């Protein structure tokens, strides 16, 4: 599996606004925010897609949610609420092939992603 831009963020060869780091995970602000608060939580281990998560990775993936919840609490939007999304492959809208949990907050968010409007535009 080839390197992605996130490997460069992990090894600090390119800059990011880092919000949290430990041995297993890193959280940083998304470069193209889709909500007032938008950051990504990624494992340091390179896993390309959700489809590549192994049985041994289950705890690591759970850890990403724990990091998201810690930051939500620390930044004061936990009780208001937020959205976590992990896109997978083309139809899921994945563009960086290193799994990442999007954390979006700060305003009420729309749902569902496959709206009637979108359905009509794709027909
Ligand atoms: P996805 O489409 O689910 O694969 O989301 C990839 C996200 O990664 C997208 O919201 C933008 C973000 N992103 C891509 N390149 C960079 C970068 O160089 N720095 C930061 N901070 N975010 C990036």
mmCIF file of N, CA and C and ligand atoms in Angstrom:
data_model
loop_
_atom_site.group_PDB
_atom_site.id
_atom_site.type_symbol
_atom_site.label_atom_id
_atom_site.label_comp_id
_atom_site.label_asym_id
_atom_site.label_seq_id
_atom_site.Cartn_x
_atom_site.Cartn_y
_atom_site.Cartn_z
ATOM 1 N N UNK A 1 0.841 -1.191 0.000
ATOM 2 C CA UNK A 1 0.000 0.000 0.000
ATOM 3 C C UNK A 1 0.884 1.252 0.000
ATOM 4 N N UNK A 2 0.545 2.206 -0.844
ATOM 5 C CA UNK A 2 1.424 3.372 -0.957
ATOM 6 C C UNK A 2 1.131 4.423 0.113
ATOM 7 N N UNK A 3 2.108 5.294 0.303
ATOM 8 C CA UNK A 3 1.994 6.398 1.259
ATOM 9 C C UNK A 3 0.850 7.336 0.877
ATOM 10 N N UNK A 4 0.302 7.998 1.844
ATOM 11 C CA UNK A 4 -0.664 9.064 1.566
ATOM 12 C C UNK A 4 -0.160 10.329 2.253
ATOM 13 N N UNK A 5 -0.856 11.398 2.011
ATOM 14 C CA UNK A 5 -0.529 12.678 2.648
ATOM 15 C C UNK A 5 -0.567 12.552 4.183
ATOM 16 N N UNK A 6 -1.383 11.635 4.686
ATOM 17 C CA UNK A 6 -1.488 11.502 6.146
ATOM 18 C C UNK A 6 -0.208 10.925 6.762
ATOM 19 N N UNK A 7 0.549 10.117 6.010
ATOM 20 C CA UNK A 7 1.844 9.649 6.526
ATOM 21 C C UNK A 7 2.765 10.845 6.771
ATOM 22 N N UNK A 8 2.672 11.828 5.894
ATOM 23 C CA UNK A 8 3.524 13.027 6.029
ATOM 24 C C UNK A 8 3.083 13.882 7.217
ATOM 25 N N UNK A 9 1.779 13.856 7.504
ATOM 26 C CA UNK A 9 1.291 14.577 8.690
ATOM 27 C C UNK A 9 1.738 13.834 9.949
ATOM 28 N N UNK A 10 1.690 12.510 9.903
ATOM 29 C CA UNK A 10 2.126 11.713 11.062
ATOM 30 C C UNK A 10 3.609 11.934 11.341
ATOM 31 N N UNK A 11 4.425 11.922 10.278
ATOM 32 C CA UNK A 11 5.877 12.078 10.531
ATOM 33 C C UNK A 11 6.314 13.552 10.563
ATOM 34 N N UNK A 12 5.327 14.444 10.475
ATOM 35 C CA UNK A 12 5.539 15.904 10.617
ATOM 36 C C UNK A 12 6.350 16.504 9.475
ATOM 37 N N UNK A 13 6.402 15.802 8.351
ATOM 38 C CA UNK A 13 7.100 16.414 7.223
ATOM 39 C C UNK A 13 6.202 17.430 6.517
ATOM 40 N N UNK A 14 4.874 17.365 6.762
ATOM 41 C CA UNK A 14 4.045 18.521 6.397
ATOM 42 C C UNK A 14 3.241 18.937 7.632
ATOM 43 N N UNK A 15 2.932 20.216 7.676
ATOM 44 C CA UNK A 15 2.294 20.787 8.869
ATOM 45 C C UNK A 15 0.793 20.499 8.896
ATOM 46 N N UNK A 16 0.276 20.373 10.100
ATOM 47 C CA UNK A 16 -1.179 20.292 10.301
ATOM 48 C C UNK A 16 -1.451 20.894 11.670
ATOM 49 N N UNK A 17 -2.696 21.307 11.856
ATOM 50 C CA UNK A 17 -3.106 21.840 13.151
ATOM 51 C C UNK A 17 -3.474 20.641 14.034
ATOM 52 N N UNK A 18 -2.488 20.156 14.782
ATOM 53 C CA UNK A 18 -2.672 18.916 15.553
ATOM 54 C C UNK A 18 -3.369 19.203 16.881
ATOM 55 N N UNK A 19 -4.437 18.445 17.130
ATOM 56 C CA UNK A 19 -5.264 18.653 18.321
ATOM 57 C C UNK A 19 -4.981 17.615 19.389
ATOM 58 N N UNK A 20 -4.485 16.459 18.977
ATOM 59 C CA UNK A 20 -4.245 15.359 19.928
ATOM 60 C C UNK A 20 -3.267 14.390 19.287
ATOM 61 N N UNK A 21 -2.409 13.810 20.126
ATOM 62 C CA UNK A 21 -1.504 12.774 19.622
ATOM 63 C C UNK A 21 -1.166 11.814 20.746
ATOM 64 N N UNK A 22 -1.135 10.533 20.432
ATOM 65 C CA UNK A 22 -0.584 9.533 21.344
ATOM 66 C C UNK A 22 0.127 8.480 20.496
ATOM 67 N N UNK A 23 0.488 7.356 21.084
ATOM 68 C CA UNK A 23 1.258 6.334 20.350
ATOM 69 C C UNK A 23 0.474 5.754 19.176
ATOM 70 N N UNK A 24 -0.849 5.762 19.296
ATOM 71 C CA UNK A 24 -1.688 5.054 18.327
ATOM 72 C C UNK A 24 -2.401 5.948 17.335
ATOM 73 N N UNK A 25 -2.648 7.178 17.727
ATOM 74 C CA UNK A 25 -3.552 8.019 16.932
ATOM 75 C C UNK A 25 -3.122 9.474 16.898
ATOM 76 N N UNK A 26 -3.676 10.160 15.908
ATOM 77 C CA UNK A 26 -3.413 11.588 15.752
ATOM 78 C C UNK A 26 -4.736 12.246 15.356
ATOM 79 N N UNK A 27 -5.000 13.424 15.899
ATOM 80 C CA UNK A 27 -6.181 14.189 15.476
ATOM 81 C C UNK A 27 -5.711 15.553 15.001
ATOM 82 N N UNK A 28 -6.253 15.998 13.866
ATOM 83 C CA UNK A 28 -5.849 17.300 13.314
ATOM 84 C C UNK A 28 -7.018 17.919 12.546
ATOM 85 N N UNK A 29 -6.962 19.239 12.436
ATOM 86 C CA UNK A 29 -8.035 19.964 11.744
ATOM 87 C C UNK A 29 -8.054 19.593 10.271
ATOM 88 N N UNK A 30 -9.263 19.427 9.732
ATOM 89 C CA UNK A 30 -9.419 19.146 8.297
ATOM 90 C C UNK A 30 -9.086 20.413 7.507
ATOM 91 N N UNK A 31 -8.345 20.228 6.423
ATOM 92 C CA UNK A 31 -7.903 21.373 5.608
ATOM 93 C C UNK A 31 -9.077 22.027 4.874
ATOM 94 N N UNK A 32 -10.171 21.286 4.717
ATOM 95 C CA UNK A 32 -11.317 21.776 3.946
ATOM 96 C C UNK A 32 -12.587 21.578 4.786
ATOM 97 N N UNK A 33 -12.725 22.394 5.861
ATOM 98 C CA UNK A 33 -13.788 22.132 6.841
ATOM 99 C C UNK A 33 -15.202 22.212 6.257
ATOM 100 N N UNK A 34 -16.029 21.252 6.652
ATOM 101 C CA UNK A 34 -17.423 21.165 6.188
ATOM 102 C C UNK A 34 -18.408 21.505 7.296
ATOM 103 N N UNK A 35 -17.896 22.011 8.412
ATOM 104 C CA UNK A 35 -18.733 22.421 9.546
ATOM 105 C C UNK A 35 -17.867 23.380 10.367
ATOM 106 N N UNK A 36 -18.485 24.144 11.291
ATOM 107 C CA UNK A 36 -17.675 25.070 12.102
ATOM 108 C C UNK A 36 -16.512 24.363 12.811
ATOM 109 N N UNK A 37 -16.740 23.130 13.247
ATOM 110 C CA UNK A 37 -15.658 22.296 13.798
ATOM 111 C C UNK A 37 -15.541 21.075 12.894
ATOM 112 N N UNK A 38 -14.356 20.819 12.381
ATOM 113 C CA UNK A 38 -14.162 19.637 11.529
ATOM 114 C C UNK A 38 -12.716 19.187 11.679
ATOM 115 N N UNK A 39 -12.556 18.056 12.337
ATOM 116 C CA UNK A 39 -11.207 17.491 12.428
ATOM 117 C C UNK A 39 -11.252 16.006 12.117
ATOM 118 N N UNK A 40 -10.076 15.450 11.914
ATOM 119 C CA UNK A 40 -9.937 14.033 11.558
ATOM 120 C C UNK A 40 -9.184 13.323 12.661
ATOM 121 N N UNK A 41 -9.598 12.108 12.967
ATOM 122 C CA UNK A 41 -8.851 11.250 13.895
ATOM 123 C C UNK A 41 -8.368 10.061 13.087
ATOM 124 N N UNK A 42 -7.065 9.850 13.079
ATOM 125 C CA UNK A 42 -6.499 8.769 12.255
ATOM 126 C C UNK A 42 -5.614 7.855 13.101
ATOM 127 N N UNK A 43 -5.532 6.591 12.703
ATOM 128 C CA UNK A 43 -4.553 5.727 13.365
ATOM 129 C C UNK A 43 -3.176 6.012 12.782
ATOM 130 N N UNK A 44 -2.129 5.854 13.574
ATOM 131 C CA UNK A 44 -0.777 6.016 13.007
ATOM 132 C C UNK A 44 -0.454 4.842 12.080
ATOM 133 N N UNK A 45 -1.039 3.702 12.397
ATOM 134 C CA UNK A 45 -0.890 2.545 11.505
ATOM 135 C C UNK A 45 -1.636 2.825 10.201
ATOM 136 N N UNK A 46 -1.019 2.522 9.073
ATOM 137 C CA UNK A 46 -1.669 2.768 7.793
ATOM 138 C C UNK A 46 -2.632 1.630 7.457
ATOM 139 N N UNK A 47 -3.909 1.953 7.429
ATOM 140 C CA UNK A 47 -4.962 1.014 7.026
ATOM 141 C C UNK A 47 -5.708 1.750 5.916
ATOM 142 N N UNK A 48 -5.775 1.177 4.722
ATOM 143 C CA UNK A 48 -6.267 1.938 3.565
ATOM 144 C C UNK A 48 -7.749 2.282 3.669
ATOM 145 N N UNK A 49 -8.579 1.299 3.950
ATOM 146 C CA UNK A 49 -10.036 1.517 3.970
ATOM 147 C C UNK A 49 -10.656 0.704 5.108
ATOM 148 N N UNK A 50 -11.921 0.938 5.356
ATOM 149 C CA UNK A 50 -12.650 0.145 6.361
ATOM 150 C C UNK A 50 -12.553 -1.340 5.998
ATOM 151 N N UNK A 51 -12.537 -1.629 4.703
ATOM 152 C CA UNK A 51 -12.462 -3.026 4.246
ATOM 153 C C UNK A 51 -11.161 -3.712 4.654
ATOM 154 N N UNK A 52 -10.154 -2.923 5.003
ATOM 155 C CA UNK A 52 -8.845 -3.482 5.361
ATOM 156 C C UNK A 52 -8.624 -3.588 6.865
ATOM 157 N N UNK A 53 -9.644 -3.260 7.646
ATOM 158 C CA UNK A 53 -9.517 -3.372 9.105
ATOM 159 C C UNK A 53 -9.492 -4.854 9.473
ATOM 160 N N UNK A 54 -8.432 -5.278 10.154
ATOM 161 C CA UNK A 54 -8.314 -6.693 10.529
ATOM 162 C C UNK A 54 -8.884 -6.895 11.937
ATOM 163 N N UNK A 55 -9.005 -8.157 12.298
ATOM 164 C CA UNK A 55 -9.507 -8.490 13.636
ATOM 165 C C UNK A 55 -8.623 -7.853 14.705
ATOM 166 N N UNK A 56 -7.318 -7.836 14.443
ATOM 167 C CA UNK A 56 -6.377 -7.260 15.409
ATOM 168 C C UNK A 56 -6.495 -5.738 15.518
ATOM 169 N N UNK A 57 -7.143 -5.116 14.541
ATOM 170 C CA UNK A 57 -7.271 -3.646 14.538
ATOM 171 C C UNK A 57 -8.507 -3.165 15.302
ATOM 172 N N UNK A 58 -9.317 -4.095 15.824
ATOM 173 C CA UNK A 58 -10.599 -3.673 16.382
ATOM 174 C C UNK A 58 -10.438 -2.683 17.530
ATOM 175 N N UNK A 59 -9.445 -2.944 18.383
ATOM 176 C CA UNK A 59 -9.232 -2.045 19.524
ATOM 177 C C UNK A 59 -8.737 -0.678 19.045
ATOM 178 N N UNK A 60 -7.882 -0.709 18.043
ATOM 179 C CA UNK A 60 -7.341 0.538 17.480
ATOM 180 C C UNK A 60 -8.471 1.401 16.912
ATOM 181 N N UNK A 61 -9.388 0.785 16.213
ATOM 182 C CA UNK A 61 -10.492 1.546 15.623
ATOM 183 C C UNK A 61 -11.395 2.099 16.740
ATOM 184 N N UNK A 62 -11.617 1.318 17.763
ATOM 185 C CA UNK A 62 -12.374 1.805 18.925
ATOM 186 C C UNK A 62 -11.664 3.000 19.564
ATOM 187 N N UNK A 63 -10.347 2.945 19.577
ATOM 188 C CA UNK A 63 -9.555 4.036 20.152
ATOM 189 C C UNK A 63 -9.814 5.357 19.419
ATOM 190 N N UNK A 64 -10.032 5.290 18.101
ATOM 191 C CA UNK A 64 -10.294 6.527 17.336
ATOM 192 C C UNK A 64 -11.564 7.200 17.857
ATOM 193 N N UNK A 65 -12.581 6.386 18.178
ATOM 194 C CA UNK A 65 -13.825 6.947 18.717
ATOM 195 C C UNK A 65 -13.609 7.516 20.117
ATOM 196 N N UNK A 66 -12.774 6.842 20.880
ATOM 197 C CA UNK A 66 -12.461 7.350 22.221
ATOM 198 C C UNK A 66 -11.784 8.714 22.121
ATOM 199 N N UNK A 67 -10.821 8.835 21.197
ATOM 200 C CA UNK A 67 -10.137 10.126 21.003
ATOM 201 C C UNK A 67 -11.156 11.192 20.592
ATOM 202 N N UNK A 68 -12.054 10.841 19.668
ATOM 203 C CA UNK A 68 -13.093 11.793 19.228
ATOM 204 C C UNK A 68 -13.914 12.268 20.427
ATOM 205 N N UNK A 69 -14.300 11.334 21.286
ATOM 206 C CA UNK A 69 -15.131 11.686 22.449
ATOM 207 C C UNK A 69 -14.352 12.543 23.452
ATOM 208 N N UNK A 70 -13.079 12.238 23.644
ATOM 209 C CA UNK A 70 -12.253 13.058 24.545
ATOM 210 C C UNK A 70 -12.184 14.495 24.043
ATOM 211 N N UNK A 71 -11.966 14.650 22.744
ATOM 212 C CA UNK A 71 -11.844 15.997 22.175
ATOM 213 C C UNK A 71 -13.188 16.727 22.207
ATOM 214 N N UNK A 72 -14.272 15.975 21.961
ATOM 215 C CA UNK A 72 -15.608 16.582 22.022
ATOM 216 C C UNK A 72 -15.860 17.141 23.422
ATOM 217 N N UNK A 73 -15.449 16.399 24.417
ATOM 218 C CA UNK A 73 -15.625 16.835 25.803
ATOM 219 C C UNK A 73 -14.741 18.053 26.092
ATOM 220 N N UNK A 74 -13.470 17.916 25.714
ATOM 221 C CA UNK A 74 -12.492 18.983 25.967
ATOM 222 C C UNK A 74 -12.886 20.290 25.267
ATOM 223 N N UNK A 75 -13.418 20.177 24.060
ATOM 224 C CA UNK A 75 -13.747 21.371 23.282
ATOM 225 C C UNK A 75 -15.172 21.858 23.529
ATOM 226 N N UNK A 76 -15.925 21.108 24.351
ATOM 227 C CA UNK A 76 -17.226 21.598 24.818
ATOM 228 C C UNK A 76 -18.400 21.363 23.887
ATOM 229 N N UNK A 77 -18.282 20.436 22.923
ATOM 230 C CA UNK A 77 -19.443 20.197 22.057
ATOM 231 C C UNK A 77 -20.039 18.796 22.233
ATOM 232 N N UNK A 78 -19.597 18.078 23.267
ATOM 233 C CA UNK A 78 -20.061 16.697 23.459
ATOM 234 C C UNK A 78 -21.569 16.636 23.697
ATOM 235 N N UNK A 79 -22.081 17.477 24.596
ATOM 236 C CA UNK A 79 -23.497 17.338 24.928
ATOM 237 C C UNK A 79 -24.377 17.934 23.832
ATOM 238 N N UNK A 80 -23.918 18.964 23.171
ATOM 239 C CA UNK A 80 -24.657 19.553 22.044
ATOM 240 C C UNK A 80 -24.818 18.510 20.934
ATOM 241 N N UNK A 81 -23.753 17.767 20.706
ATOM 242 C CA UNK A 81 -23.786 16.692 19.712
ATOM 243 C C UNK A 81 -22.873 16.951 18.534
ATOM 244 N N UNK A 82 -22.607 15.896 17.812
ATOM 245 C CA UNK A 82 -21.678 15.984 16.686
ATOM 246 C C UNK A 82 -21.865 14.774 15.802
ATOM 247 N N UNK A 83 -21.182 14.760 14.682
ATOM 248 C CA UNK A 83 -21.263 13.674 13.707
ATOM 249 C C UNK A 83 -19.885 13.068 13.526
ATOM 250 N N UNK A 84 -19.812 11.742 13.492
ATOM 251 C CA UNK A 84 -18.572 11.081 13.071
ATOM 252 C C UNK A 84 -18.886 10.325 11.780
ATOM 253 N N UNK A 85 -17.953 10.399 10.853
ATOM 254 C CA UNK A 85 -18.131 9.732 9.557
ATOM 255 C C UNK A 85 -16.803 9.131 9.145
ATOM 256 N N UNK A 86 -16.842 7.881 8.666
ATOM 257 C CA UNK A 86 -15.654 7.300 8.046
ATOM 258 C C UNK A 86 -16.070 6.831 6.656
ATOM 259 N N UNK A 87 -15.607 7.536 5.649
ATOM 260 C CA UNK A 87 -15.975 7.219 4.276
ATOM 261 C C UNK A 87 -15.171 6.028 3.773
ATOM 262 N N UNK A 88 -15.790 5.232 2.892
ATOM 263 C CA UNK A 88 -15.109 4.046 2.359
ATOM 264 C C UNK A 88 -15.248 3.978 0.841
ATOM 265 N N UNK A 89 -14.089 4.030 0.186
ATOM 266 C CA UNK A 89 -14.011 3.850 -1.272
ATOM 267 C C UNK A 89 -14.847 4.898 -2.033
ATOM 268 N N UNK A 90 -14.991 4.644 -3.320
ATOM 269 C CA UNK A 90 -15.524 5.679 -4.217
ATOM 270 C C UNK A 90 -16.941 6.150 -3.837
ATOM 271 N N UNK A 91 -17.863 5.209 -3.664
ATOM 272 C CA UNK A 91 -19.242 5.607 -3.391
ATOM 273 C C UNK A 91 -19.375 6.243 -2.013
ATOM 274 N N UNK A 92 -18.478 5.892 -1.111
ATOM 275 C CA UNK A 92 -18.490 6.512 0.220
ATOM 276 C C UNK A 92 -17.861 7.893 0.221
ATOM 277 N N UNK A 93 -17.206 8.250 -0.882
ATOM 278 C CA UNK A 93 -16.593 9.582 -0.960
ATOM 279 C C UNK A 93 -15.206 9.651 -0.351
ATOM 280 N N UNK A 94 -14.504 8.511 -0.275
ATOM 281 C CA UNK A 94 -13.154 8.513 0.309
ATOM 282 C C UNK A 94 -12.153 9.057 -0.704
ATOM 283 N N UNK A 95 -11.322 9.985 -0.267
ATOM 284 C CA UNK A 95 -10.292 10.536 -1.168
ATOM 285 C C UNK A 95 -8.880 10.258 -0.666
ATOM 286 N N UNK A 96 -8.718 10.022 0.633
ATOM 287 C CA UNK A 96 -7.391 9.690 1.172
ATOM 288 C C UNK A 96 -7.470 8.259 1.704
ATOM 289 N N UNK A 97 -6.581 7.408 1.155
ATOM 290 C CA UNK A 97 -6.675 5.972 1.455
ATOM 291 C C UNK A 97 -5.818 5.586 2.659
ATOM 292 N N UNK A 98 -6.206 6.175 3.782
ATOM 293 C CA UNK A 98 -5.673 5.907 5.131
ATOM 294 C C UNK A 98 -6.865 6.221 6.012
ATOM 295 N N UNK A 99 -7.444 5.228 6.658
ATOM 296 C CA UNK A 99 -8.733 5.458 7.332
ATOM 297 C C UNK A 99 -8.663 6.670 8.262
ATOM 298 N N UNK A 100 -9.774 7.386 8.326
ATOM 299 C CA UNK A 100 -9.856 8.589 9.152
ATOM 300 C C UNK A 100 -11.301 8.809 9.557
ATOM 301 N N UNK A 101 -11.456 9.172 10.810
ATOM 302 C CA UNK A 101 -12.773 9.481 11.343
ATOM 303 C C UNK A 101 -12.958 10.994 11.242
ATOM 304 N N UNK A 102 -13.943 11.420 10.436
ATOM 305 C CA UNK A 102 -14.286 12.847 10.403
ATOM 306 C C UNK A 102 -15.095 13.144 11.670
ATOM 307 N N UNK A 103 -14.799 14.235 12.332
ATOM 308 C CA UNK A 103 -15.613 14.697 13.462
ATOM 309 C C UNK A 103 -16.100 16.100 13.100
ATOM 310 N N UNK A 104 -17.440 16.223 13.010
ATOM 311 C CA UNK A 104 -18.059 17.482 12.572
ATOM 312 C C UNK A 104 -18.975 17.985 13.673
ATOM 313 N N UNK A 105 -18.898 19.279 13.944
ATOM 314 C CA UNK A 105 -19.685 19.823 15.058
ATOM 315 C C UNK A 105 -19.855 21.324 14.898
ATOM 316 N N UNK A 106 -20.605 21.896 15.831
ATOM 317 C CA UNK A 106 -20.708 23.351 15.907
ATOM 318 C C UNK A 106 -22.007 23.921 15.384
ATOM 319 N N UNK A 107 -22.774 23.123 14.621
ATOM 320 C CA UNK A 107 -24.093 23.526 14.097
ATOM 321 C C UNK A 107 -24.900 22.255 13.880
ATOM 322 N N UNK A 108 -26.244 22.341 13.855
ATOM 323 C CA UNK A 108 -27.027 21.153 13.486
ATOM 324 C C UNK A 108 -26.633 20.720 12.075
ATOM 325 N N UNK A 109 -26.468 19.432 11.884
ATOM 326 C CA UNK A 109 -25.980 18.907 10.602
ATOM 327 C C UNK A 109 -27.110 18.217 9.853
ATOM 328 N N UNK A 110 -27.052 18.273 8.540
ATOM 329 C CA UNK A 110 -28.111 17.663 7.730
ATOM 330 C C UNK A 110 -28.020 16.148 7.696
ATOM 331 N N UNK A 111 -29.175 15.526 7.486
ATOM 332 C CA UNK A 111 -29.281 14.084 7.313
ATOM 333 C C UNK A 111 -30.552 13.799 6.541
ATOM 334 N N UNK A 112 -30.645 12.888 5.623
ATOM 335 C CA UNK A 112 -29.620 11.914 5.274
ATOM 336 C C UNK A 112 -28.693 12.419 4.163
ATOM 337 N N UNK A 113 -27.551 11.752 3.951
ATOM 338 C CA UNK A 113 -26.639 12.171 2.890
ATOM 339 C C UNK A 113 -27.194 11.873 1.496
ATOM 340 N N UNK A 114 -28.059 10.831 1.388
ATOM 341 C CA UNK A 114 -28.655 10.493 0.085
ATOM 342 C C UNK A 114 -30.074 11.056 0.060
ATOM 343 N N UNK A 115 -30.156 12.387 -0.056
ATOM 344 C CA UNK A 115 -31.438 13.084 0.052
ATOM 345 C C UNK A 115 -32.248 12.942 -1.239
ATOM 346 N N UNK A 116 -33.545 13.299 -1.189
ATOM 347 C CA UNK A 116 -34.388 13.270 -2.396
ATOM 348 C C UNK A 116 -33.794 14.167 -3.474
ATOM 349 N N UNK A 117 -33.273 15.323 -3.034
ATOM 350 C CA UNK A 117 -32.670 16.276 -3.974
ATOM 351 C C UNK A 117 -31.487 15.637 -4.710
ATOM 352 N N UNK A 118 -30.637 14.953 -3.956
ATOM 353 C CA UNK A 118 -29.465 14.312 -4.560
ATOM 354 C C UNK A 118 -29.904 13.173 -5.481
ATOM 355 N N UNK A 119 -30.885 12.398 -5.012
ATOM 356 C CA UNK A 119 -31.401 11.283 -5.830
ATOM 357 C C UNK A 119 -31.845 11.810 -7.179
ATOM 358 N N UNK A 120 -32.646 12.912 -7.152
ATOM 359 C CA UNK A 120 -33.153 13.484 -8.406
ATOM 360 C C UNK A 120 -32.015 13.943 -9.307
ATOM 361 N N UNK A 121 -30.983 14.563 -8.712
ATOM 362 C CA UNK A 121 -29.880 15.082 -9.536
ATOM 363 C C UNK A 121 -29.056 13.957 -10.143
ATOM 364 N N UNK A 122 -29.134 12.764 -9.563
ATOM 365 C CA UNK A 122 -28.343 11.629 -10.082
ATOM 366 C C UNK A 122 -29.126 10.788 -11.089
ATOM 367 N N UNK A 123 -30.432 11.048 -11.163
ATOM 368 C CA UNK A 123 -31.261 10.248 -12.086
ATOM 369 C C UNK A 123 -31.060 10.649 -13.541
HETATM 370 P P1 LIG B 1 -12.261 11.697 2.660
HETATM 371 O O1 LIG B 1 -12.876 12.395 1.489
HETATM 372 O O2 LIG B 1 -13.281 11.059 3.594
HETATM 373 O O3 LIG B 1 -11.157 10.758 2.253
HETATM 374 O O4 LIG B 1 -11.595 12.872 3.504
HETATM 375 C C1 LIG B 1 -10.290 13.297 3.354
HETATM 376 C C2 LIG B 1 -10.175 14.592 4.125
HETATM 377 O O5 LIG B 1 -8.794 14.882 4.292
HETATM 378 C C3 LIG B 1 -10.782 15.800 3.424
HETATM 379 O O6 LIG B 1 -11.888 16.274 4.194
HETATM 380 C C4 LIG B 1 -9.675 16.823 3.377
HETATM 381 C C5 LIG B 1 -8.616 16.264 4.294
HETATM 382 N N1 LIG B 1 -7.263 16.511 3.845
HETATM 383 C C6 LIG B 1 -6.734 16.108 2.659
HETATM 384 N N2 LIG B 1 -5.450 16.514 2.574
HETATM 385 C C7 LIG B 1 -5.177 17.157 3.752
HETATM 386 C C8 LIG B 1 -4.010 17.795 4.263
HETATM 387 O O7 LIG B 1 -2.950 17.867 3.638
HETATM 388 N N3 LIG B 1 -4.111 18.349 5.504
HETATM 389 C C9 LIG B 1 -5.265 18.304 6.236
HETATM 390 N N4 LIG B 1 -5.244 18.879 7.443
HETATM 391 N N5 LIG B 1 -6.371 17.695 5.774
HETATM 392 C C10 LIG B 1 -6.329 17.147 4.554
#
